[in-house]
Amino acid sequence: MTNRSNPHDTTAPPAPPVRRVLAALSLSMLLSSLGTSIANVGLPTLARAFDASFQQVQWVVLAYLLAITTLVVGAGRLGDIAGRRRLLLAGILVFTAASVLCGLAPSLPLLIAARAAQGLGAAVMMALTLAFVGGTVPKERTGRAMGLLGTMSAVGTALGPPLGGVLIAGPGWRAVFLVTAPIGILAFLLARRHLPADRREPGAARARFDHLGTLLLALTLAAYALAMTLGRGDFGPLNLALLAAAALGVALFVRVEAGAASPLVRLSAFRDRALSASLAMSALVSTVMMATLVVGPFYLSRGLGLGAAQTGLALAAGPFVAALTGVPAGRLVDRFGAPRTTAAGLLTMAAGACALTVMPTAPGAAGYVAPLVVVTIGYAVFQTANNTAVMAGVGPDRRGVTSGMLNLSRNLGLVTGASVMGAVFAFASAAADITTARPEAVATGMRVTFAVAAALIAVAFGIARVLARTQARTQARTPGAAPADPAPRTGTRA
């Protein structure tokens, strides 16, 4: 790859092999997902180590998730402006240094602060890994690249709890955080060596970063996330006040962005039906996937009477299947196109959710795990297709912020699902305390929750069908329009 502004300049390095680029991006994705899942298993140990309550130590998890949710869009936009390679390297360094600080933290407040810094690094990695695919991977292989990143995310999610348990039983809780440091160093070295250098088009002016819009969006998202997570679904005055603050923040953000010279998010992008539909479907599907994490442990332990080890093994089936499905799902997207694969993934999810609504308790754990595997396969296929559709058509100057919005829609779905689907489960179980509910009540709650999940998937499928028809009509009305390409070129410009 040579510098196009000077055809005689041969100092630019050649394009790195795609496999090496994907190796660097895959490790970044693994780190961010591992950081999400590995700390949860250590909360009881941390409560004893720091003589703290569960409400206090849960901020070790919340600080990380809040940092990702509030900063992922701003991180993506900053990468578009300042350079994605430069910012990704900085994000990996921040994550790695914060991992060391977590492992050395002498007090709980310092551990929570270090986890927030770790979340900042993870937000950068999550936003920019997807953004790099569009500029480094050939279009005909975009689906496979997205599938590989999805696989690494699933591997990190699945690996976290068992790895954390082994480390706590051996070296202790500090090793849970220190173990990610050498992986971070390896990811930094690979990214520094193989990611393409940041380049701007000749004569292109650098856009300004929208500081006010970024701050307003971060505060708004923080208020919403806290409203959904504090109180474990019990909405009190504080939750309502936070929701009101989030609503006010949305109004202020829209007003600021409408008048900004270089907005964080172009509001006109939401008039693009393809982008809006993809973000809405991502949020709905993520809400459904959170139901499996909310309901599964209670149903397997209380409804079926399984022990902790058996419950953990059964729940590990979902991430394990997602890890195996990602790359094959990417090949399907490359072959059949994103619209068809998106619909197939949603239909598969709906089939698994419907099976859970009618599944009797007689088959035991297998009766839950088998439909869960079907749901997870559908989710992996949908996620790969949806990510490919969005990122394949985004302009180079907006890939980072669009990737951030895609990650944000997923995180908001997970945050909302933890509260809403948990509330549905508790209401349907008709128990004052779900931890002491009768097995029959828990089974009823599980079936009702997945009936609601199936309805949400049906809404997502309806959005996908409406979008497909709209795009087909647009192509038919456009003189000389090319027929629908089976390759995933249905993305949108943000």
Coordinates of N, CA and C in Angstrom, one line a residue, residues 159-363:
L159 N -15.1 -18.7 29.2 CA -13.9 -19.0 29.9 C -13.8 -18.3 31.3
G160 N -14.4 -17.2 31.4 CA -14.3 -16.4 32.6 C -14.7 -17.1 33.9
P161 N -15.9 -17.6 34.1 CA -16.3 -18.2 35.3 C -15.4 -19.4 35.7
P162 N -15.2 -20.4 34.9 CA -14.3 -21.5 35.3 C -12.9 -21.1 35.6
L163 N -12.3 -20.2 34.8 CA -10.9 -19.7 35.0 C -10.9 -18.9 36.3
G164 N -11.8 -18.1 36.5 CA -11.9 -17.3 37.8 C -12.0 -18.2 39.0
G165 N -12.8 -19.3 38.9 CA -13.0 -20.2 40.0 C -11.7 -20.9 40.3
V166 N -10.9 -21.4 39.3 CA -9.7 -22.1 39.5 C -8.6 -21.1 40.1
L167 N -8.6 -19.9 39.7 CA -7.6 -19.0 40.2 C -7.9 -18.6 41.6
I168 N -9.2 -18.4 42.0 CA -9.5 -18.1 43.4 C -9.2 -19.3 44.3
A169 N -9.4 -20.5 43.8 CA -9.1 -21.7 44.6 C -7.6 -21.9 44.8
G170 N -6.8 -21.3 43.8 CA -5.4 -21.5 43.9 C -4.7 -20.3 44.4
P171 N -4.2 -19.4 43.5 CA -3.4 -18.3 43.9 C -4.2 -17.2 44.7
G172 N -5.5 -17.1 44.5 CA -6.3 -16.2 45.2 C -7.0 -15.2 44.2
W173 N -7.8 -14.3 44.8 CA -8.6 -13.4 44.0 C -7.7 -12.4 43.2
R174 N -6.6 -12.0 43.6 CA -5.8 -11.1 42.9 C -5.4 -11.6 41.5
A175 N -5.2 -13.0 41.4 CA -4.8 -13.6 40.2 C -5.9 -13.5 39.1
V176 N -7.2 -13.3 39.6 CA -8.3 -13.2 38.6 C -8.1 -11.9 37.7
F177 N -7.5 -10.9 38.3 CA -7.2 -9.7 37.5 C -5.9 -9.7 36.8
L178 N -4.9 -10.2 37.5 CA -3.5 -10.2 37.0 C -3.4 -11.1 35.8
V179 N -4.2 -12.1 35.6 CA -4.1 -13.1 34.5 C -4.3 -12.4 33.2
T180 N -5.1 -11.3 33.1 CA -5.3 -10.7 31.9 C -4.1 -9.8 31.4
A181 N -3.2 -9.5 32.3 CA -2.1 -8.6 32.0 C -1.2 -9.2 30.9
P182 N -0.7 -10.5 31.0 CA 0.1 -11.0 29.9 C -0.6 -11.1 28.6
I183 N -1.9 -11.4 28.6 CA -2.7 -11.4 27.4 C -2.8 -10.1 26.8
G184 N -2.9 -9.0 27.6 CA -2.9 -7.7 27.1 C -1.6 -7.3 26.5
I185 N -0.5 -7.7 27.1 CA 0.8 -7.4 26.5 C 1.0 -8.1 25.1
L186 N 0.5 -9.3 25.0 CA 0.6 -10.0 23.7 C -0.3 -9.3 22.7
A187 N -1.5 -8.9 23.1 CA -2.4 -8.2 22.2 C -1.8 -6.9 21.7
F188 N -1.1 -6.2 22.6 CA -0.5 -4.9 22.3 C 0.6 -5.1 21.2
L189 N 1.4 -6.1 21.5 CA 2.5 -6.4 20.6 C 2.0 -6.8 19.2
L190 N 1.0 -7.6 19.1 CA 0.4 -8.0 17.8 C -0.2 -6.9 17.1
A191 N -0.9 -6.0 17.9 CA -1.6 -4.9 17.2 C -0.6 -3.9 16.7
R192 N 0.4 -3.6 17.5 CA 1.5 -2.7 17.1 C 2.2 -3.1 15.9
R193 N 2.4 -4.4 15.8 CA 3.2 -4.9 14.6 C 2.3 -5.1 13.4
H194 N 1.1 -5.5 13.5 CA 0.3 -5.9 12.3 C -0.8 -5.0 11.9
L195 N -1.4 -4.2 12.8 CA -2.5 -3.3 12.4 C -2.0 -2.2 11.4
P196 N -2.7 -1.9 10.4 CA -2.3 -0.9 9.4 C -2.2 0.5 10.1
A197 N -1.3 1.3 9.6 CA -1.1 2.6 10.1 C -2.3 3.5 9.8
D198 N -2.5 4.5 10.7 CA -3.6 5.4 10.5 C -3.2 6.3 9.3
R199 N -4.2 6.6 8.4 CA -4.0 7.4 7.3 C -5.2 8.3 7.1
R200 N -5.0 9.5 6.6 CA -6.1 10.4 6.2 C -6.0 10.6 4.7
E201 N -7.2 10.8 4.1 CA -7.2 11.2 2.7 C -6.5 12.5 2.5
P202 N -5.7 12.7 1.4 CA -5.0 14.0 1.1 C -6.0 15.1 1.1
G203 N -5.6 16.2 1.9 CA -6.5 17.4 1.9 C -7.7 17.3 2.8
A204 N -7.9 16.2 3.4 CA -9.1 16.0 4.3 C -8.8 16.8 5.6
A205 N -9.8 17.6 6.0 CA -9.7 18.3 7.3 C -10.1 17.4 8.5
R206 N -9.4 17.5 9.6 CA -9.7 16.6 10.7 C -10.9 17.2 11.4
A207 N -11.9 16.4 11.7 CA -13.1 16.8 12.4 C -12.7 17.1 13.9
R208 N -13.5 17.9 14.5 CA -13.3 18.2 16.0 C -14.1 17.2 16.8
F209 N -13.6 16.9 18.0 CA -14.3 15.9 18.8 C -15.4 16.7 19.6
D210 N -16.6 16.0 19.7 CA -17.7 16.7 20.3 C -17.7 16.4 21.8
H211 N -17.0 17.2 22.6 CA -16.8 17.0 24.0 C -18.2 17.1 24.8
L212 N -19.0 18.1 24.5 CA -20.2 18.3 25.2 C -21.2 17.2 24.9
G213 N -21.3 16.8 23.6 CA -22.2 15.7 23.3 C -21.8 14.4 23.9
T214 N -20.5 14.1 23.9 CA -19.9 12.9 24.6 C -20.3 12.9 26.1
L215 N -20.1 14.0 26.7 CA -20.4 14.1 28.2 C -21.9 13.9 28.4
L216 N -22.7 14.5 27.7 CA -24.1 14.4 27.9 C -24.6 12.9 27.6
L217 N -24.1 12.3 26.6 CA -24.4 10.9 26.3 C -24.0 10.0 27.4
A218 N -22.7 10.2 27.9 CA -22.2 9.4 29.0 C -23.1 9.5 30.2
L219 N -23.4 10.7 30.6 CA -24.2 10.9 31.8 C -25.6 10.3 31.6
T220 N -26.2 10.5 30.4 CA -27.5 9.9 30.2 C -27.5 8.4 30.2
L221 N -26.5 7.8 29.6 CA -26.4 6.3 29.7 C -26.1 5.8 31.1
A222 N -25.3 6.5 31.8 CA -25.0 6.1 33.2 C -26.3 6.2 34.0
A223 N -27.1 7.2 33.9 CA -28.4 7.3 34.6 C -29.3 6.2 34.3
Y224 N -29.4 5.8 33.0 CA -30.3 4.8 32.6 C -29.8 3.4 33.1
A225 N -28.5 3.2 32.9 CA -27.9 1.9 33.4 C -28.1 1.7 34.9
L226 N -27.9 2.8 35.7 CA -28.1 2.7 37.1 C -29.5 2.4 37.5
A227 N -30.4 3.1 36.7 CA -31.9 2.9 37.0 C -32.3 1.4 36.8
M228 N -31.6 0.8 35.8 CA -32.0 -0.6 35.5 C -31.3 -1.6 36.4
T229 N -30.2 -1.2 37.0 CA -29.4 -2.2 37.8 C -29.6 -2.1 39.3
L230 N -29.7 -0.8 39.8 CA -29.9 -0.7 41.2 C -31.2 -1.2 41.7
G231 N -31.2 -1.9 42.8 CA -32.4 -2.4 43.4 C -32.9 -3.7 42.8
R232 N -32.1 -4.3 41.9 CA -32.4 -5.6 41.3 C -33.9 -5.7 40.8
G233 N -34.3 -4.7 40.0 CA -35.6 -4.7 39.4 C -36.7 -4.1 40.3
D234 N -36.4 -3.8 41.6 CA -37.4 -3.1 42.4 C -37.3 -1.6 42.2
F235 N -38.2 -1.1 41.5 CA -38.1 0.3 41.1 C -38.7 1.2 42.2
G236 N -37.8 1.9 42.9 CA -38.1 2.8 43.9 C -38.0 4.3 43.5
P237 N -38.0 5.2 44.4 CA -37.9 6.6 44.0 C -36.6 6.9 43.3
L238 N -35.5 6.3 43.8 CA -34.2 6.6 43.2 C -34.2 6.1 41.7
N239 N -34.7 4.9 41.4 CA -34.8 4.4 40.1 C -35.6 5.3 39.2
L240 N -36.7 5.8 39.7 CA -37.6 6.7 38.9 C -36.9 8.0 38.6
A241 N -36.1 8.5 39.6 CA -35.4 9.8 39.4 C -34.3 9.6 38.4
L242 N -33.6 8.5 38.4 CA -32.6 8.2 37.4 C -33.2 8.1 36.0
L243 N -34.3 7.5 35.9 CA -35.0 7.4 34.6 C -35.4 8.7 34.1
A244 N -35.9 9.6 35.0 CA -36.3 11.0 34.6 C -35.0 11.7 34.1
A245 N -33.9 11.5 34.9 CA -32.7 12.2 34.5 C -32.2 11.7 33.1
A246 N -32.4 10.4 32.8 CA -32.0 9.9 31.5 C -32.8 10.4 30.4
A247 N -34.2 10.6 30.7 CA -35.0 11.2 29.7 C -34.7 12.6 29.4
L248 N -34.3 13.4 30.4 CA -33.9 14.8 30.2 C -32.6 14.8 29.5
G249 N -31.7 13.8 29.8 CA -30.4 13.8 29.1 C -30.6 13.5 27.6
V250 N -31.5 12.7 27.2 CA -31.8 12.4 25.8 C -32.2 13.7 25.1
A251 N -33.2 14.4 25.7 CA -33.6 15.7 25.1 C -32.5 16.7 25.0
L252 N -31.7 16.8 26.0 CA -30.5 17.7 25.9 C -29.5 17.3 24.8
F253 N -29.3 16.0 24.8 CA -28.3 15.4 23.8 C -28.8 15.7 22.4
V254 N -30.1 15.5 22.1 CA -30.6 15.7 20.8 C -30.5 17.2 20.4
R255 N -30.8 18.1 21.3 CA -30.7 19.5 21.0 C -29.2 19.9 20.8
V256 N -28.3 19.4 21.6 CA -26.9 19.7 21.4 C -26.3 19.2 20.0
E257 N -26.7 18.0 19.7 CA -26.2 17.3 18.5 C -26.8 18.0 17.3
A258 N -28.0 18.5 17.4 CA -28.6 19.2 16.2 C -27.9 20.5 15.8
G259 N -27.2 21.1 16.8 CA -26.5 22.3 16.5 C -25.0 22.2 16.5
A260 N -24.5 21.0 16.6 CA -23.0 20.8 16.7 C -22.4 20.8 15.3
A261 N -21.3 21.4 15.1 CA -20.6 21.4 13.8 C -20.1 20.1 13.5
S262 N -19.6 19.4 14.5 CA -19.0 18.0 14.2 C -19.6 17.1 15.3
P263 N -20.9 16.6 15.1 CA -21.6 15.9 16.2 C -21.0 14.5 16.5
L264 N -21.1 14.1 17.7 CA -20.7 12.8 18.1 C -21.5 11.7 17.2
V265 N -22.8 11.9 17.2 CA -23.7 11.1 16.4 C -24.6 12.0 15.5
R266 N -24.5 11.7 14.2 CA -25.3 12.5 13.3 C -26.8 12.0 13.4
L267 N -27.7 12.9 13.8 CA -29.1 12.5 14.1 C -29.7 12.1 12.8
S268 N -29.2 12.6 11.6 CA -29.8 12.2 10.3 C -29.6 10.7 10.1
A269 N -28.6 10.1 10.7 CA -28.3 8.7 10.5 C -29.5 7.8 11.0
F270 N -30.2 8.3 11.9 CA -31.4 7.5 12.4 C -32.5 7.5 11.5
R271 N -32.5 8.4 10.5 CA -33.5 8.4 9.4 C -33.2 7.3 8.4
D272 N -32.0 6.7 8.5 CA -31.7 5.6 7.6 C -32.3 4.3 8.3
R273 N -33.3 3.8 7.6 CA -34.1 2.7 8.2 C -33.2 1.5 8.5
A274 N -32.2 1.2 7.6 CA -31.3 0.1 7.8 C -30.6 0.1 9.1
L275 N -30.0 1.3 9.4 CA -29.2 1.4 10.6 C -30.1 1.4 11.9
S276 N -31.3 2.1 11.8 CA -32.2 2.1 13.0 C -32.7 0.7 13.2
A277 N -33.1 0.0 12.1 CA -33.6 -1.3 12.3 C -32.6 -2.3 12.9
S278 N -31.3 -2.2 12.4 CA -30.3 -3.1 12.9 C -30.0 -2.8 14.4
L279 N -30.0 -1.6 14.8 CA -29.8 -1.2 16.2 C -30.9 -1.7 17.1
A280 N -32.2 -1.5 16.6 CA -33.3 -2.0 17.4 C -33.4 -3.5 17.5
M281 N -33.1 -4.2 16.4 CA -33.0 -5.7 16.5 C -31.9 -6.1 17.5
S282 N -30.8 -5.5 17.4 CA -29.7 -5.9 18.3 C -30.1 -5.7 19.8
A283 N -30.8 -4.6 20.1 CA -31.2 -4.4 21.5 C -32.2 -5.4 21.9
L284 N -33.2 -5.7 21.0 CA -34.2 -6.7 21.4 C -33.7 -8.1 21.6
V285 N -32.8 -8.5 20.7 CA -32.2 -9.8 20.8 C -31.3 -9.9 22.1
S286 N -30.6 -8.9 22.4 CA -29.7 -8.9 23.6 C -30.6 -9.0 24.8
T287 N -31.7 -8.3 24.8 CA -32.7 -8.4 26.0 C -33.1 -9.9 26.2
V288 N -33.4 -10.6 25.1 CA -33.8 -12.0 25.1 C -32.6 -12.8 25.7
M289 N -31.4 -12.6 25.2 CA -30.3 -13.4 25.7 C -30.0 -13.2 27.2
M290 N -30.3 -12.0 27.7 CA -30.1 -11.8 29.1 C -31.1 -12.7 29.9
A291 N -32.3 -13.0 29.3 CA -33.2 -13.9 30.0 C -32.6 -15.2 30.3
T292 N -31.8 -15.7 29.4 CA -31.1 -17.0 29.7 C -30.2 -17.0 30.9
L293 N -29.6 -15.8 31.1 CA -28.7 -15.6 32.3 C -29.4 -15.4 33.5
V294 N -30.6 -14.7 33.4 CA -31.4 -14.4 34.6 C -32.2 -15.6 35.1
V295 N -32.8 -16.3 34.2 CA -33.7 -17.4 34.5 C -33.0 -18.7 34.7
G296 N -32.0 -19.0 33.9 CA -31.3 -20.3 33.9 C -30.8 -20.7 35.3
P297 N -30.0 -19.9 36.0 CA -29.5 -20.4 37.3 C -30.6 -20.8 38.3
F298 N -31.7 -20.0 38.3 CA -32.8 -20.3 39.3 C -33.6 -21.5 38.9
Y299 N -33.9 -21.6 37.6 CA -34.6 -22.8 37.1 C -33.9 -24.1 37.3
L300 N -32.6 -24.1 37.0 CA -31.8 -25.3 37.1 C -31.6 -25.7 38.6
S301 N -31.4 -24.7 39.4 CA -31.1 -25.0 40.9 C -32.4 -25.2 41.6
R302 N -33.4 -24.3 41.5 CA -34.6 -24.4 42.3 C -35.7 -25.3 41.6
G303 N -35.8 -25.1 40.3 CA -36.8 -25.9 39.6 C -36.5 -27.3 39.4
L304 N -35.2 -27.6 39.1 CA -34.8 -29.0 38.8 C -33.9 -29.6 40.0
G305 N -33.5 -28.8 40.9 CA -32.8 -29.3 42.1 C -31.3 -29.7 41.8
L306 N -30.7 -29.0 40.8 CA -29.3 -29.3 40.4 C -28.4 -28.6 41.4
G307 N -27.2 -29.2 41.6 CA -26.2 -28.6 42.5 C -25.5 -27.5 41.7
A308 N -24.6 -26.8 42.4 CA -23.9 -25.6 41.8 C -23.0 -26.0 40.6
A309 N -22.3 -27.1 40.8 CA -21.4 -27.6 39.7 C -22.2 -28.0 38.5
Q310 N -23.3 -28.7 38.7 CA -24.2 -29.2 37.6 C -24.8 -28.0 36.9
T311 N -25.3 -27.0 37.7 CA -25.9 -25.8 37.1 C -24.9 -25.0 36.3
G312 N -23.7 -24.9 36.8 CA -22.6 -24.2 36.0 C -22.3 -24.9 34.7
L313 N -22.2 -26.2 34.8 CA -21.9 -27.0 33.6 C -23.0 -26.8 32.5
A314 N -24.3 -26.8 33.0 CA -25.4 -26.7 32.0 C -25.4 -25.3 31.4
L315 N -25.1 -24.3 32.2 CA -25.1 -22.9 31.7 C -24.0 -22.7 30.7
A316 N -22.9 -23.4 30.9 CA -21.7 -23.2 30.0 C -22.0 -23.7 28.6
A317 N -23.1 -24.5 28.4 CA -23.4 -25.0 27.1 C -23.7 -23.8 26.1
G318 N -24.3 -22.8 26.6 CA -24.6 -21.6 25.7 C -23.4 -21.0 25.1
P319 N -22.5 -20.4 26.0 CA -21.3 -19.8 25.4 C -20.4 -20.8 24.6
F320 N -20.4 -22.1 25.0 CA -19.6 -23.1 24.3 C -20.1 -23.2 22.9
V321 N -21.4 -23.3 22.7 CA -22.1 -23.5 21.4 C -21.8 -22.2 20.6
A322 N -22.0 -21.0 21.2 CA -21.7 -19.8 20.5 C -20.3 -19.7 20.0
A323 N -19.3 -20.2 20.7 CA -17.9 -20.2 20.3 C -17.8 -21.1 19.1
L324 N -18.5 -22.2 19.0 CA -18.4 -23.1 17.9 C -19.2 -22.6 16.6
T325 N -20.1 -21.7 16.9 CA -21.0 -21.3 15.8 C -20.6 -20.1 15.0
G326 N -19.7 -19.2 15.7 CA -19.4 -17.9 15.1 C -18.8 -18.0 13.7
V327 N -17.8 -18.8 13.5 CA -17.1 -18.8 12.2 C -18.0 -19.4 11.1
P328 N -18.7 -20.6 11.4 CA -19.6 -21.1 10.4 C -20.7 -20.1 10.1
A329 N -21.2 -19.4 11.1 CA -22.2 -18.4 10.8 C -21.7 -17.3 9.8
G330 N -20.4 -16.9 10.0 CA -19.8 -16.0 9.1 C -19.8 -16.5 7.7
R331 N -19.5 -17.8 7.5 CA -19.4 -18.3 6.1 C -20.8 -18.3 5.5
L332 N -21.9 -18.5 6.3 CA -23.2 -18.5 5.8 C -23.6 -17.1 5.4
V333 N -23.1 -16.1 6.1 CA -23.4 -14.7 5.8 C -22.7 -14.3 4.4
D334 N -21.4 -14.8 4.3 CA -20.7 -14.5 3.1 C -21.4 -15.2 1.9
R335 N -22.0 -16.3 2.1 CA -22.5 -17.1 1.0 C -24.0 -16.6 0.6
F336 N -24.8 -16.4 1.6 CA -26.2 -16.2 1.4 C -26.6 -14.7 1.6
G337 N -25.7 -13.9 2.2 CA -26.1 -12.5 2.4 C -26.7 -12.3 3.8
A338 N -26.5 -11.0 4.2 CA -26.9 -10.7 5.6 C -28.4 -10.8 5.8
P339 N -29.3 -10.3 4.9 CA -30.7 -10.3 5.2 C -31.3 -11.7 5.4
R340 N -30.9 -12.6 4.5 CA -31.4 -14.0 4.7 C -30.9 -14.6 6.0
T341 N -29.6 -14.4 6.3 CA -29.0 -15.0 7.5 C -29.6 -14.4 8.7
T342 N -29.9 -13.1 8.7 CA -30.5 -12.4 9.9 C -31.9 -13.1 10.2
A343 N -32.7 -13.3 9.1 CA -34.0 -13.9 9.3 C -33.9 -15.3 9.8
A344 N -32.9 -16.0 9.3 CA -32.7 -17.4 9.7 C -32.3 -17.5 11.2
G345 N -31.4 -16.6 11.6 CA -31.0 -16.6 13.0 C -32.2 -16.2 13.9
L346 N -33.0 -15.3 13.6 CA -34.2 -14.9 14.4 C -35.2 -16.0 14.5
L347 N -35.4 -16.7 13.4 CA -36.4 -17.8 13.4 C -35.9 -19.0 14.3
T348 N -34.6 -19.2 14.2 CA -34.0 -20.2 15.1 C -34.1 -19.9 16.5
M349 N -33.9 -18.6 16.9 CA -34.0 -18.2 18.3 C -35.5 -18.3 18.7
A350 N -36.4 -18.0 17.8 CA -37.8 -18.1 18.2 C -38.2 -19.5 18.4
A351 N -37.7 -20.5 17.6 CA -38.0 -21.9 17.8 C -37.5 -22.4 19.2
G352 N -36.3 -22.0 19.6 CA -35.8 -22.4 20.9 C -36.6 -21.8 22.0
A353 N -36.9 -20.5 21.9 CA -37.7 -19.9 23.0 C -39.1 -20.5 23.1
C354 N -39.7 -20.8 22.0 CA -41.0 -21.4 22.0 C -40.9 -22.8 22.7
A355 N -39.9 -23.5 22.4 CA -39.7 -24.9 23.0 C -39.6 -24.7 24.5
L356 N -39.0 -23.7 25.0 CA -38.8 -23.5 26.4 C -40.1 -23.2 27.1
T357 N -41.1 -22.6 26.3 CA -42.4 -22.2 26.9 C -43.2 -23.4 27.2
V358 N -43.0 -24.5 26.5 CA -43.9 -25.7 26.6 C -43.1 -26.9 27.1
M359 N -41.8 -26.7 27.5 CA -41.0 -27.9 27.9 C -41.4 -28.3 29.3
P360 N -41.8 -29.6 29.5 CA -42.0 -30.1 30.8 C -40.8 -30.3 31.6
T361 N -40.9 -30.5 32.9 CA -39.7 -30.6 33.8 C -39.2 -32.1 33.7
A362 N -39.9 -33.0 33.2 CA -39.5 -34.4 33.2 C -38.2 -34.7 32.6
P363 N -37.8 -34.1 31.5 CA -36.5 -34.4 30.9 C -35.3 -33.9 31.7

